[in-house]
Amino acid sequence: MCGIVGASAQRNVAPILLEGLRRLEYRGYDSAGMALVDQGRLKRTRAVGKVQALADELSDHNPGTLGIAHTRWATHGGVNKTNAHPHTSNDRIAVVHNGIIENHEALRKRLIDSGYRFDSETDTEVVAHLIDSYRAESADLAEAVRRAVSELHGAYALAVVCTDDPETLVATRSGSPLVLGVGIGEHFVASDVAALLPVTRRFVYLEEGDMVSLTPRGFEVTDTDGQPQERPVQESGLSLDATEKGSYRHFMLKEIHEQPRALADTWQGRLSDTGVLTSSLGPQADELLGQIEAVHIVACGTSHHAGLVARYWIEAEARIPCNVELASEYRYRDPVVPRNCLFITLSQSGETADTLAALRYARSLPEGQGYLATLAICNKPETSLTRESDLIMMTRAGPEIGVASTKAFTTQLMCLRLLAGMLGRERGDGHALSRDIRDVEAAVTRVLELDEAIAHLAEQFVDKQHALFLGRGPMYPIAMEGALKLKEISYLHAEAYAAGELKHGPLALVDEDMPVIAVAPNNEWLEKVKSNLQEVRARGGALYIFADEDSGLDTGAGITVLDMPHVADALAPIAYTIPLQLLAYHVAVAKGTDVDQPRNLAKSVTVE
């Protein structure tokens, strides 16, 4: 989940690398470092903490035209300068790495036996010494890297420089993302295109097993055997403004307020007046979806919550069974695949290691025992997940920088609602669904008008240590998402329960110090939710309810009700997500935590 950026140019690359790290800081912010090759010498600078700590160390640093840099999310070894990247070998090889080398212990022992000395606890230092050992046998840096990575087990994106070759940067990927940036008289690599937008808009998306050698004059992409590979140069549609905070205090707040537009972008081109356009998934989608008799959804974290909501939609509308699983658990059991089953993966980044591994497992099942097709719902094009799936549905959320997902989640919900409409097109009312979806932008805009009221409400949570979230039906996964958001960024312990389960244990926790947050749209579960809430009040618990304006729930002693605009059942989970995001945001601000970069977390989880 670390961030990598590298450059070979005819100008000083240090400022380019530093700005790239700032744009990759969402991927990790335990420590940061940079290595530059200048006049045959390797100059390495590392610092613990965020990228600004590295910038302070670099204030008097000499320039270099070749370099690599890294921002770390710790996996092997504690958070200290010694474990920070880049890692070096014999003062001539420098390496930055995103991923995990699973066989590092065996390689470390072998390298120690051959005379190498290790300074860090990381798995990455093994890679530096291994490349150096092969560099002694080869005049070509790319060949040394190729031989080294052939021994690595695990996942990695690597960028390597060497003082003996002062213009060449070699990079490769297997299981971790890496893109090549194409310039004039300069070329770059990075974990994400966002890191390189200030210097180029032209990119090559490296595929699994690709290796690239680049200099200021050009680049060559080869496979693991050294055979040249043709990879297209593509123009990025992202703007610099999309990755800036603008007038907002935090990226998270900006991204919450971008949701009306993002949701509209998600459905546009996929909807007619009579329903969802199945053809928007591709020319074969209509025939393929007509054969689907079951659905498996596999995802992690927030995306898993989106899948849990979708189960209600798909089973109710299409009348086919839908199973939702955590990707980290799915491939470690022996799943039973029903006949004509669609396998769906959800990922914001398209590089989530557990989700990608689950997809590969699903695709590896023998014919007759496997899935009819695979579908990736993803926010980023040209990722491992989208390239390896049969069907693709882009969420179109745009860049999401805040670690706690907001618009990526609601646009996943929108994609899943559209998919449920496709699967249930023979049974559902396409006209009504089309009308309801088109109304979502206005509905969410109205919900965002509660921002100030929620900010005031959040002040009552500052001195709390725990919170309980309740919902029923499809609002139960929304309660789970609300609890996750609160714990992610405010560090306040929060749990979610189906409201009907309150009396089966959680009620023992309720007292005047345990705030209970409930979501209560005006649907078939409303009266039962009201009964569950009375159980809380009877035990002295303080209730905070986001309720439909026509629900009949009113503010009173121990009860605070924030009226929500009425929304159709088809869109209620999306609309009721917004106030829970705002609550988490304002509680975190009031508590003074780091909203966009919460401790111990990173945005793109590319390790198991």
Short mmCIF file of N, CA and C in Angstrom, two decimals, residues 223-323:
data_model
loop_
_atom_site.label_atom_id
_atom_site.label_comp_id
_atom_site.label_asym_id
_atom_site.label_seq_id
_atom_site.Cartn_x
_atom_site.Cartn_y
_atom_site.Cartn_z
N ASP A 223 8.53 -8.43 -21.15
CA ASP A 223 7.89 -9.35 -20.22
C ASP A 223 8.94 -9.98 -19.31
N THR A 224 8.54 -10.98 -18.55
CA THR A 224 9.46 -11.60 -17.59
C THR A 224 10.60 -12.35 -18.27
N ASP A 225 10.44 -12.66 -19.56
CA ASP A 225 11.50 -13.33 -20.31
C ASP A 225 12.36 -12.37 -21.11
N GLY A 226 12.07 -11.08 -20.99
CA GLY A 226 12.84 -10.09 -21.73
C GLY A 226 12.34 -9.82 -23.14
N GLN A 227 11.17 -10.36 -23.49
CA GLN A 227 10.62 -10.15 -24.82
C GLN A 227 9.88 -8.82 -24.88
N PRO A 228 10.13 -8.00 -25.91
CA PRO A 228 9.46 -6.69 -26.02
C PRO A 228 7.95 -6.83 -26.06
N GLN A 229 7.27 -5.90 -25.40
CA GLN A 229 5.81 -5.87 -25.35
C GLN A 229 5.30 -4.52 -25.83
N GLU A 230 4.23 -4.54 -26.62
CA GLU A 230 3.61 -3.30 -27.08
C GLU A 230 2.52 -2.89 -26.10
N ARG A 231 2.68 -1.72 -25.53
CA ARG A 231 1.68 -1.19 -24.62
C ARG A 231 1.29 0.21 -25.11
N PRO A 232 -0.02 0.47 -25.27
CA PRO A 232 -0.43 1.76 -25.83
C PRO A 232 -0.19 2.93 -24.86
N VAL A 233 0.13 4.08 -25.42
CA VAL A 233 0.21 5.31 -24.65
C VAL A 233 -1.18 5.94 -24.64
N GLN A 234 -1.70 6.22 -23.45
CA GLN A 234 -3.05 6.74 -23.32
C GLN A 234 -3.05 8.11 -22.65
N GLU A 235 -3.99 8.93 -23.07
CA GLU A 235 -4.14 10.27 -22.50
C GLU A 235 -5.08 10.22 -21.31
N SER A 236 -4.63 10.73 -20.16
CA SER A 236 -5.47 10.74 -18.97
C SER A 236 -6.51 11.84 -19.06
N GLY A 237 -7.73 11.52 -18.65
CA GLY A 237 -8.78 12.53 -18.61
C GLY A 237 -8.85 13.28 -17.30
N LEU A 238 -7.99 12.93 -16.33
CA LEU A 238 -8.00 13.61 -15.03
C LEU A 238 -7.41 15.00 -15.14
N SER A 239 -7.97 15.92 -14.38
CA SER A 239 -7.41 17.26 -14.30
C SER A 239 -6.69 17.44 -12.98
N LEU A 240 -5.80 18.42 -12.94
CA LEU A 240 -5.11 18.71 -11.68
C LEU A 240 -6.10 19.13 -10.60
N ASP A 241 -7.15 19.87 -10.99
CA ASP A 241 -8.13 20.33 -10.02
C ASP A 241 -8.81 19.16 -9.31
N ALA A 242 -8.96 18.03 -10.02
CA ALA A 242 -9.65 16.89 -9.44
C ALA A 242 -8.89 16.30 -8.26
N THR A 243 -7.61 16.56 -8.17
CA THR A 243 -6.80 16.02 -7.08
C THR A 243 -6.38 17.10 -6.09
N GLU A 244 -7.05 18.25 -6.12
CA GLU A 244 -6.77 19.34 -5.18
C GLU A 244 -7.98 19.56 -4.28
N LYS A 245 -7.74 20.09 -3.07
CA LYS A 245 -8.83 20.31 -2.11
C LYS A 245 -9.70 21.51 -2.45
N GLY A 246 -9.15 22.44 -3.21
CA GLY A 246 -9.91 23.65 -3.50
C GLY A 246 -10.19 24.43 -2.23
N SER A 247 -11.44 24.85 -2.05
CA SER A 247 -11.80 25.68 -0.88
C SER A 247 -12.17 24.84 0.33
N TYR A 248 -12.15 23.54 0.19
CA TYR A 248 -12.56 22.67 1.30
C TYR A 248 -11.41 22.46 2.28
N ARG A 249 -11.78 22.24 3.53
CA ARG A 249 -10.76 22.05 4.58
C ARG A 249 -10.06 20.70 4.45
N HIS A 250 -10.81 19.70 4.02
CA HIS A 250 -10.26 18.35 3.86
C HIS A 250 -10.77 17.74 2.56
N PHE A 251 -9.99 16.78 2.03
CA PHE A 251 -10.43 16.05 0.86
C PHE A 251 -11.74 15.32 1.15
N MET A 252 -11.87 14.75 2.34
CA MET A 252 -13.07 13.99 2.64
C MET A 252 -14.33 14.85 2.52
N LEU A 253 -14.29 16.06 3.04
CA LEU A 253 -15.45 16.94 2.95
C LEU A 253 -15.74 17.29 1.50
N LYS A 254 -14.70 17.56 0.73
CA LYS A 254 -14.86 17.85 -0.70
C LYS A 254 -15.53 16.68 -1.40
N GLU A 255 -15.07 15.48 -1.10
CA GLU A 255 -15.59 14.30 -1.78
C GLU A 255 -17.01 13.95 -1.35
N ILE A 256 -17.36 14.27 -0.09
CA ILE A 256 -18.76 14.12 0.33
C ILE A 256 -19.66 15.03 -0.49
N HIS A 257 -19.21 16.26 -0.68
CA HIS A 257 -20.04 17.23 -1.40
C HIS A 257 -20.00 17.04 -2.91
N GLU A 258 -19.11 16.23 -3.40
CA GLU A 258 -19.07 15.92 -4.84
C GLU A 258 -20.06 14.81 -5.22
N GLN A 259 -20.73 14.22 -4.24
CA GLN A 259 -21.53 13.04 -4.53
C GLN A 259 -22.75 13.28 -5.43
N PRO A 260 -23.44 14.39 -5.36
CA PRO A 260 -24.56 14.57 -6.31
C PRO A 260 -24.10 14.47 -7.76
N ARG A 261 -23.00 15.13 -8.07
CA ARG A 261 -22.48 15.09 -9.45
C ARG A 261 -21.94 13.71 -9.79
N ALA A 262 -21.23 13.10 -8.85
CA ALA A 262 -20.64 11.78 -9.10
C ALA A 262 -21.73 10.74 -9.36
N LEU A 263 -22.80 10.78 -8.59
CA LEU A 263 -23.89 9.82 -8.77
C LEU A 263 -24.58 10.01 -10.12
N ALA A 264 -24.74 11.26 -10.52
CA ALA A 264 -25.33 11.52 -11.85
C ALA A 264 -24.41 11.01 -12.95
N ASP A 265 -23.11 11.21 -12.79
CA ASP A 265 -22.16 10.69 -13.78
C ASP A 265 -22.23 9.17 -13.87
N THR A 266 -22.52 8.52 -12.74
CA THR A 266 -22.56 7.06 -12.73
C THR A 266 -23.70 6.51 -13.57
N TRP A 267 -24.89 7.12 -13.47
CA TRP A 267 -26.02 6.56 -14.21
C TRP A 267 -26.14 7.06 -15.63
N GLN A 268 -25.53 8.19 -15.93
CA GLN A 268 -25.70 8.75 -17.28
C GLN A 268 -25.14 7.80 -18.34
N GLY A 269 -25.90 7.64 -19.40
CA GLY A 269 -25.53 6.73 -20.47
C GLY A 269 -25.92 5.29 -20.20
N ARG A 270 -26.48 5.02 -19.02
CA ARG A 270 -26.86 3.66 -18.64
C ARG A 270 -28.36 3.54 -18.37
N LEU A 271 -29.10 4.59 -18.70
CA LEU A 271 -30.50 4.65 -18.32
C LEU A 271 -31.32 5.24 -19.47
N SER A 272 -32.46 4.62 -19.74
CA SER A 272 -33.43 5.20 -20.66
C SER A 272 -34.70 5.47 -19.87
N ASP A 273 -35.70 6.03 -20.52
CA ASP A 273 -36.97 6.30 -19.83
C ASP A 273 -37.67 5.03 -19.39
N THR A 274 -37.30 3.91 -20.03
CA THR A 274 -38.00 2.65 -19.73
C THR A 274 -37.19 1.72 -18.84
N GLY A 275 -36.01 2.14 -18.40
CA GLY A 275 -35.23 1.28 -17.51
C GLY A 275 -33.74 1.36 -17.77
N VAL A 276 -33.02 0.40 -17.22
CA VAL A 276 -31.56 0.37 -17.32
C VAL A 276 -31.15 -0.26 -18.64
N LEU A 277 -30.15 0.32 -19.28
CA LEU A 277 -29.65 -0.17 -20.56
C LEU A 277 -28.63 -1.27 -20.31
N THR A 278 -29.03 -2.51 -20.49
CA THR A 278 -28.12 -3.63 -20.29
C THR A 278 -26.94 -3.55 -21.23
N SER A 279 -27.14 -2.99 -22.41
CA SER A 279 -26.06 -2.89 -23.40
C SER A 279 -24.91 -2.02 -22.93
N SER A 280 -25.13 -1.22 -21.87
CA SER A 280 -24.04 -0.37 -21.36
C SER A 280 -22.91 -1.20 -20.77
N LEU A 281 -23.17 -2.49 -20.48
CA LEU A 281 -22.12 -3.39 -20.01
C LEU A 281 -21.35 -4.04 -21.15
N GLY A 282 -21.80 -3.83 -22.39
CA GLY A 282 -21.12 -4.43 -23.53
C GLY A 282 -22.09 -5.14 -24.43
N PRO A 283 -21.66 -5.44 -25.66
CA PRO A 283 -22.57 -6.00 -26.67
C PRO A 283 -23.11 -7.38 -26.32
N GLN A 284 -22.38 -8.15 -25.49
CA GLN A 284 -22.82 -9.50 -25.14
C GLN A 284 -23.59 -9.54 -23.82
N ALA A 285 -23.73 -8.39 -23.16
CA ALA A 285 -24.27 -8.38 -21.80
C ALA A 285 -25.72 -8.82 -21.73
N ASP A 286 -26.52 -8.42 -22.70
CA ASP A 286 -27.95 -8.75 -22.64
C ASP A 286 -28.16 -10.26 -22.65
N GLU A 287 -27.49 -10.94 -23.57
CA GLU A 287 -27.60 -12.40 -23.64
C GLU A 287 -27.02 -13.06 -22.40
N LEU A 288 -25.87 -12.54 -21.94
CA LEU A 288 -25.21 -13.14 -20.78
C LEU A 288 -26.04 -12.99 -19.51
N LEU A 289 -26.53 -11.79 -19.25
CA LEU A 289 -27.29 -11.56 -18.02
C LEU A 289 -28.60 -12.34 -18.02
N GLY A 290 -29.11 -12.62 -19.21
CA GLY A 290 -30.33 -13.42 -19.29
C GLY A 290 -30.14 -14.85 -18.82
N GLN A 291 -28.88 -15.30 -18.74
CA GLN A 291 -28.59 -16.66 -18.30
C GLN A 291 -28.30 -16.75 -16.81
N ILE A 292 -28.12 -15.61 -16.14
CA ILE A 292 -27.69 -15.61 -14.74
C ILE A 292 -28.78 -16.17 -13.83
N GLU A 293 -28.39 -17.16 -13.01
CA GLU A 293 -29.32 -17.78 -12.06
C GLU A 293 -28.87 -17.58 -10.61
N ALA A 294 -27.69 -16.98 -10.40
CA ALA A 294 -27.19 -16.71 -9.04
C ALA A 294 -26.08 -15.68 -9.15
N VAL A 295 -25.81 -15.02 -8.04
CA VAL A 295 -24.76 -13.99 -8.00
C VAL A 295 -23.91 -14.20 -6.76
N HIS A 296 -22.60 -14.10 -6.92
CA HIS A 296 -21.66 -14.03 -5.81
C HIS A 296 -20.97 -12.68 -5.87
N ILE A 297 -20.98 -11.94 -4.76
CA ILE A 297 -20.29 -10.65 -4.66
C ILE A 297 -19.16 -10.80 -3.66
N VAL A 298 -17.97 -10.37 -4.06
CA VAL A 298 -16.79 -10.50 -3.21
C VAL A 298 -16.11 -9.14 -3.12
N ALA A 299 -15.81 -8.69 -1.89
CA ALA A 299 -15.23 -7.36 -1.70
C ALA A 299 -14.65 -7.25 -0.30
N CYS A 300 -14.04 -6.10 -0.02
CA CYS A 300 -13.44 -5.83 1.30
C CYS A 300 -13.97 -4.52 1.86
N GLY A 301 -14.02 -4.42 3.19
CA GLY A 301 -14.29 -3.15 3.86
C GLY A 301 -15.57 -2.48 3.40
N THR A 302 -15.45 -1.22 3.04
CA THR A 302 -16.59 -0.43 2.58
C THR A 302 -17.27 -1.07 1.38
N SER A 303 -16.49 -1.59 0.44
CA SER A 303 -17.07 -2.23 -0.74
C SER A 303 -17.91 -3.45 -0.35
N HIS A 304 -17.51 -4.15 0.70
CA HIS A 304 -18.30 -5.28 1.19
C HIS A 304 -19.67 -4.81 1.67
N HIS A 305 -19.71 -3.66 2.32
CA HIS A 305 -21.00 -3.12 2.76
C HIS A 305 -21.90 -2.82 1.56
N ALA A 306 -21.30 -2.30 0.48
CA ALA A 306 -22.08 -2.05 -0.73
C ALA A 306 -22.67 -3.35 -1.26
N GLY A 307 -21.88 -4.41 -1.24
CA GLY A 307 -22.37 -5.71 -1.68
C GLY A 307 -23.51 -6.22 -0.83
N LEU A 308 -23.45 -5.98 0.48
CA LEU A 308 -24.53 -6.43 1.38
C LEU A 308 -25.84 -5.71 1.07
N VAL A 309 -25.77 -4.44 0.72
CA VAL A 309 -26.98 -3.72 0.30
C VAL A 309 -27.52 -4.32 -0.99
N ALA A 310 -26.60 -4.60 -1.93
CA ALA A 310 -27.02 -5.12 -3.23
C ALA A 310 -27.75 -6.44 -3.12
N ARG A 311 -27.42 -7.24 -2.12
CA ARG A 311 -28.10 -8.52 -1.95
C ARG A 311 -29.61 -8.32 -1.80
N TYR A 312 -30.02 -7.31 -1.03
CA TYR A 312 -31.44 -7.02 -0.87
C TYR A 312 -32.06 -6.66 -2.22
N TRP A 313 -31.38 -5.81 -2.98
CA TRP A 313 -31.91 -5.36 -4.26
C TRP A 313 -32.03 -6.51 -5.26
N ILE A 314 -30.96 -7.28 -5.39
CA ILE A 314 -30.92 -8.33 -6.41
C ILE A 314 -31.93 -9.42 -6.11
N GLU A 315 -31.99 -9.85 -4.85
CA GLU A 315 -32.92 -10.93 -4.52
C GLU A 315 -34.37 -10.47 -4.63
N ALA A 316 -34.65 -9.23 -4.25
CA ALA A 316 -36.02 -8.74 -4.31
C ALA A 316 -36.46 -8.50 -5.75
N GLU A 317 -35.57 -7.97 -6.56
CA GLU A 317 -35.97 -7.57 -7.91
C GLU A 317 -35.79 -8.67 -8.94
N ALA A 318 -34.67 -9.39 -8.88
CA ALA A 318 -34.40 -10.43 -9.87
C ALA A 318 -34.85 -11.81 -9.41
N ARG A 319 -35.12 -11.97 -8.11
CA ARG A 319 -35.54 -13.25 -7.52
C ARG A 319 -34.52 -14.35 -7.80
N ILE A 320 -33.24 -14.00 -7.70
CA ILE A 320 -32.17 -14.99 -7.78
C ILE A 320 -31.31 -14.87 -6.52
N PRO A 321 -30.73 -15.98 -6.04
CA PRO A 321 -29.94 -15.91 -4.81
C PRO A 321 -28.66 -15.12 -5.00
N CYS A 322 -28.31 -14.34 -3.98
CA CYS A 322 -27.10 -13.52 -4.01
C CYS A 322 -26.32 -13.75 -2.72
N ASN A 323 -25.08 -14.15 -2.87
CA ASN A 323 -24.21 -14.40 -1.72
C ASN A 323 -23.12 -13.34 -1.70
#
